[in-house]
Amino acid sequence: GAGVSQTPSNKVTEKGKYVELRCDPISGHTALYWYRQSLGQGPEFLIYFQGTGAADDSGLPNDRFFAVRPEGSVSTLKIQRTERGDSAVYLCASSLTGLVGDTQYFGPGTRLTVL
Amino acid sequence: AQKVTQAQTEISVVEKEDVTLDCVYETRDTTYYLFWYKQPPSGELVFLIRRNSFDEQNEISGRYSWNFQKSTSSFNFTITASQVVDSAVYFCALSKDSGNTPLVFGKGTRLSVIA
């Protein structure tokens, strides 16, 4: 079956602009996660959804970052007034139940470059 | 707070050599899960294994094996008879806490297998 998909694969923007990153999870997966991976680092948690609601957004670095999942499937990560420090690969993952220990399956990521 | 340490930043081996990737974790939870993921040059994180804290049996899957030792808080990964296709960055990860499912990742170990 289809895995997690993310669009766009690459996004280049200018400092101060607004961007949206999209994630389409595996069909039937109730939990969806966003992570950010900087060069040479492991992924860092941003936010996770159980269904339509954000169950944990403690990883969002500041209020410029926001994410939604209005119908419990596709999610959009939104970044306002982008800064050069936001440049990273943004990874999305989904899991079937979201219960502790449930395996998370990752998408290919969106590489964001802020000039 | 949960923490995962992968002390080996980069490892280089010649094809057919065995190689062990180290992972040490810190947690106060009694119930937790550990994971290994592979990130090949294409960038997509590929799930390899999940292990819960109550199961200390070692696991073997083909050329891959994992050694989980709670006494030393380690979950090491061994590749036997390495191949060029094993070249990738490998991440060890820990479930965030017993009531929450986001993962805490180590910084990864870059493995290069030379023909």
Short mmCIF file of C-alpha atoms in Angstrom, two decimals:
data_model
loop_
_atom_site.label_atom_id
_atom_site.label_comp_id
_atom_site.label_asym_id
_atom_site.label_seq_id
_atom_site.Cartn_x
_atom_site.Cartn_y
_atom_site.Cartn_z
CA GLY A 1 0.00 0.00 0.00
CA ALA A 2 0.96 3.64 -0.25
CA GLY A 3 3.24 5.03 2.39
CA VAL A 4 3.34 8.47 3.93
CA SER A 5 3.63 11.17 1.30
CA GLN A 6 4.77 14.76 1.73
CA THR A 7 4.57 17.73 -0.57
CA PRO A 8 6.45 19.61 -1.76
CA SER A 9 9.68 17.64 -1.64
CA ASN A 10 11.64 20.88 -1.71
CA LYS A 11 10.62 24.40 -0.81
CA VAL A 12 12.75 27.49 -1.15
CA THR A 13 11.42 30.70 0.30
CA GLU A 14 12.59 34.09 1.38
CA LYS A 15 12.94 35.23 4.93
CA GLY A 16 9.66 36.59 6.24
CA LYS A 17 7.42 34.59 3.92
CA TYR A 18 4.68 32.13 4.87
CA VAL A 19 4.93 28.45 3.94
CA GLU A 20 2.70 25.41 4.15
CA LEU A 21 3.95 21.84 4.17
CA ARG A 22 1.56 18.98 3.53
CA CYS A 23 1.52 15.42 4.85
CA ASP A 24 -0.69 12.58 3.67
CA PRO A 25 -0.50 9.67 6.14
CA ILE A 26 -0.97 5.99 5.53
CA SER A 27 -4.65 5.30 5.02
CA GLY A 28 -6.36 4.34 8.26
CA HIS A 29 -3.63 5.63 10.55
CA THR A 30 -5.13 7.69 13.35
CA ALA A 31 -1.95 9.29 14.65
CA LEU A 32 0.21 11.74 12.74
CA TYR A 33 3.51 13.29 13.80
CA TRP A 34 5.67 16.14 12.62
CA TYR A 35 9.41 16.19 13.23
CA ARG A 36 12.17 18.52 12.13
CA GLN A 37 15.64 17.31 11.19
CA SER A 38 18.56 19.69 10.96
CA LEU A 39 21.76 18.74 9.19
CA GLY A 40 23.71 16.12 11.10
CA GLN A 41 21.05 15.72 13.77
CA GLY A 42 18.33 13.27 14.58
CA PRO A 43 14.68 14.19 14.04
CA GLU A 44 13.18 16.42 16.73
CA PHE A 45 9.53 16.20 17.64
CA LEU A 46 7.27 19.14 16.84
CA ILE A 47 3.63 18.10 17.23
CA TYR A 48 1.42 15.06 17.10
CA PHE A 49 -2.24 14.52 16.29
CA GLN A 50 -4.60 11.85 17.47
CA GLY A 51 -7.43 12.11 14.98
CA THR A 52 -8.21 15.78 14.38
CA GLY A 53 -6.85 17.11 17.63
CA ALA A 54 -3.32 18.04 18.56
CA ALA A 55 -2.49 15.68 21.43
CA ASP A 56 0.93 17.18 22.08
CA ASP A 57 2.36 20.36 20.58
CA SER A 58 5.15 20.82 23.10
CA GLY A 59 7.82 20.59 20.41
CA LEU A 60 6.70 23.60 18.39
CA PRO A 61 9.54 26.11 18.78
CA ASN A 62 7.37 29.24 18.88
CA ASP A 63 4.04 30.68 17.82
CA ARG A 64 5.15 31.09 14.20
CA PHE A 65 4.59 27.35 13.82
CA PHE A 66 1.11 25.89 13.59
CA ALA A 67 -0.35 22.65 12.30
CA VAL A 68 -3.81 21.39 11.49
CA ARG A 69 -5.48 18.13 10.64
CA PRO A 70 -9.10 19.13 10.07
CA GLU A 71 -10.51 15.80 8.87
CA GLY A 72 -8.21 13.44 10.71
CA SER A 73 -6.21 12.53 7.64
CA VAL A 74 -4.08 15.06 5.76
CA SER A 75 -2.14 17.51 7.89
CA THR A 76 -0.60 20.87 7.07
CA LEU A 77 2.29 22.42 8.92
CA LYS A 78 2.25 26.19 8.63
CA ILE A 79 5.17 28.48 9.29
CA GLN A 80 4.70 32.23 9.42
CA ARG A 81 7.40 34.88 8.98
CA THR A 82 10.02 32.29 8.15
CA GLU A 83 13.55 32.74 9.44
CA ARG A 84 16.82 31.31 8.14
CA GLY A 85 16.97 29.11 11.24
CA ASP A 86 13.81 27.35 10.08
CA SER A 87 15.78 25.73 7.26
CA ALA A 88 15.64 21.97 7.81
CA VAL A 89 13.97 18.80 6.58
CA TYR A 90 10.45 18.50 7.94
CA LEU A 91 9.41 14.91 8.41
CA CYS A 92 5.94 13.53 8.82
CA ALA A 93 5.13 10.12 10.27
CA SER A 94 1.96 8.20 10.97
CA SER A 95 1.04 5.26 13.13
CA LEU A 96 -2.01 3.04 13.25
CA THR A 97 -3.24 3.76 16.76
CA GLY A 98 -0.95 6.33 18.34
CA LEU A 99 -0.62 4.13 21.42
CA VAL A 100 2.72 3.98 23.20
CA GLY A 101 5.16 1.87 21.24
CA ASP A 102 3.13 1.90 18.05
CA THR A 103 5.51 1.95 15.11
CA GLN A 104 5.79 5.25 13.28
CA TYR A 105 6.27 5.18 9.51
CA PHE A 106 7.96 8.18 7.98
CA GLY A 107 7.51 10.07 4.76
CA PRO A 108 10.35 11.29 2.55
CA GLY A 109 10.32 14.75 4.10
CA THR A 110 10.14 18.32 2.81
CA ARG A 111 13.43 20.15 2.59
CA LEU A 112 12.77 23.79 3.50
CA THR A 113 15.37 26.40 2.64
CA VAL A 114 14.88 29.94 3.86
CA LEU A 115 17.08 32.44 2.06
CA ALA B 1 13.88 13.73 30.61
CA GLN B 2 14.39 11.03 28.02
CA LYS B 3 17.70 10.96 26.22
CA VAL B 4 19.35 8.79 23.59
CA THR B 5 23.09 8.82 23.02
CA GLN B 6 24.78 7.42 19.95
CA ALA B 7 28.41 8.10 20.69
CA GLN B 8 29.70 6.93 17.32
CA THR B 9 29.25 9.74 14.84
CA GLU B 10 30.74 7.93 11.86
CA ILE B 11 31.94 4.40 11.24
CA SER B 12 33.67 3.09 8.17
CA VAL B 13 34.11 -0.63 7.47
CA VAL B 14 35.15 -2.80 4.59
CA GLU B 15 32.49 -4.96 3.01
CA LYS B 16 31.87 -8.29 4.79
CA GLU B 17 33.09 -6.97 8.12
CA ASP B 18 30.77 -7.08 11.12
CA VAL B 19 29.90 -3.76 12.72
CA THR B 20 28.10 -2.78 15.93
CA LEU B 21 26.30 0.50 16.39
CA ASP B 22 25.93 1.59 19.99
CA CYS B 23 22.87 3.14 21.61
CA VAL B 24 22.57 4.18 25.25
CA TYR B 25 19.36 5.62 26.61
CA GLU B 26 18.10 7.41 29.71
CA THR B 27 14.57 7.25 31.03
CA ARG B 28 12.74 7.21 34.34
CA ASP B 29 9.82 5.26 32.92
CA THR B 30 9.42 1.58 33.68
CA THR B 31 7.55 1.04 30.45
CA TYR B 32 9.15 2.28 27.30
CA TYR B 33 9.94 1.30 23.74
CA LEU B 34 13.14 1.45 21.75
CA PHE B 35 13.45 1.66 17.99
CA TRP B 36 16.08 1.59 15.28
CA TYR B 37 15.60 3.38 11.97
CA LYS B 38 17.77 3.47 8.87
CA GLN B 39 18.10 6.65 6.80
CA PRO B 40 19.71 5.88 3.42
CA PRO B 41 20.99 8.65 1.17
CA SER B 42 17.49 9.05 -0.28
CA GLY B 43 16.51 10.51 3.09
CA GLU B 44 13.47 8.47 4.07
CA LEU B 45 13.58 6.91 7.53
CA VAL B 46 13.02 3.16 7.34
CA PHE B 47 11.79 1.29 10.39
CA LEU B 48 13.99 -1.64 11.43
CA ILE B 49 12.91 -2.84 14.85
CA ARG B 50 10.84 -2.07 17.93
CA ARG B 51 11.56 -3.48 21.39
CA ASN B 52 9.63 -2.95 24.62
CA SER B 53 11.23 -2.63 28.02
CA PHE B 54 9.87 -5.95 29.26
CA ASP B 55 11.42 -8.02 26.53
CA GLU B 56 15.17 -8.39 26.87
CA GLN B 57 15.54 -11.22 24.42
CA ASN B 58 18.01 -10.53 21.69
CA GLU B 59 16.61 -10.49 18.19
CA ILE B 60 18.04 -11.58 14.88
CA SER B 61 16.68 -10.75 11.46
CA GLY B 62 18.89 -11.96 8.66
CA ARG B 63 22.21 -10.15 8.93
CA TYR B 64 20.83 -7.78 11.58
CA SER B 65 20.80 -8.45 15.31
CA TRP B 66 19.97 -6.39 18.35
CA ASN B 67 21.25 -6.68 21.91
CA PHE B 68 19.02 -5.08 24.54
CA GLN B 69 20.46 -4.82 28.06
CA LYS B 70 18.44 -2.96 30.68
CA SER B 71 21.26 -3.23 33.21
CA THR B 72 23.41 -0.95 31.07
CA SER B 73 20.54 0.92 29.37
CA SER B 74 21.84 -0.10 25.99
CA PHE B 75 20.24 -1.28 22.78
CA ASN B 76 23.03 -2.06 20.35
CA PHE B 77 22.66 -3.01 16.72
CA THR B 78 24.99 -5.37 14.87
CA ILE B 79 25.23 -5.90 11.14
CA THR B 80 26.96 -9.12 10.19
CA ALA B 81 28.84 -9.40 6.90
CA SER B 82 28.16 -5.79 5.99
CA GLN B 83 27.30 -4.82 2.43
CA VAL B 84 27.60 -1.57 0.52
CA VAL B 85 23.79 -1.24 0.61
CA ASP B 86 24.02 -0.98 4.40
CA SER B 87 25.63 2.45 4.02
CA ALA B 88 23.26 4.88 5.71
CA VAL B 89 22.68 6.87 8.86
CA TYR B 90 21.20 4.75 11.62
CA PHE B 91 19.09 6.25 14.39
CA CYS B 92 18.15 4.83 17.74
CA ALA B 93 14.97 6.24 19.28
CA LEU B 94 13.03 6.03 22.56
CA SER B 95 9.34 6.55 23.13
CA LYS B 96 8.92 9.93 24.78
CA ASP B 97 7.23 8.78 27.96
CA SER B 98 4.82 6.15 29.09
CA GLY B 99 1.74 8.22 28.31
CA ASN B 100 2.84 9.84 25.12
CA THR B 101 4.08 8.45 21.87
CA PRO B 102 6.44 10.88 20.13
CA LEU B 103 9.97 9.58 19.78
CA VAL B 104 13.23 10.97 21.11
CA PHE B 105 16.03 10.27 18.64
CA GLY B 106 19.76 10.04 19.03
CA LYS B 107 21.99 12.03 16.70
CA GLY B 108 22.60 9.01 14.51
CA THR B 109 25.61 7.03 13.36
CA ARG B 110 26.73 7.34 9.75
CA LEU B 111 27.89 3.95 8.50
CA SER B 112 29.97 3.73 5.35
CA VAL B 113 30.62 0.29 3.92
CA ILE B 114 33.44 0.27 1.42
CA ALA B 115 33.64 -2.33 -1.32
#
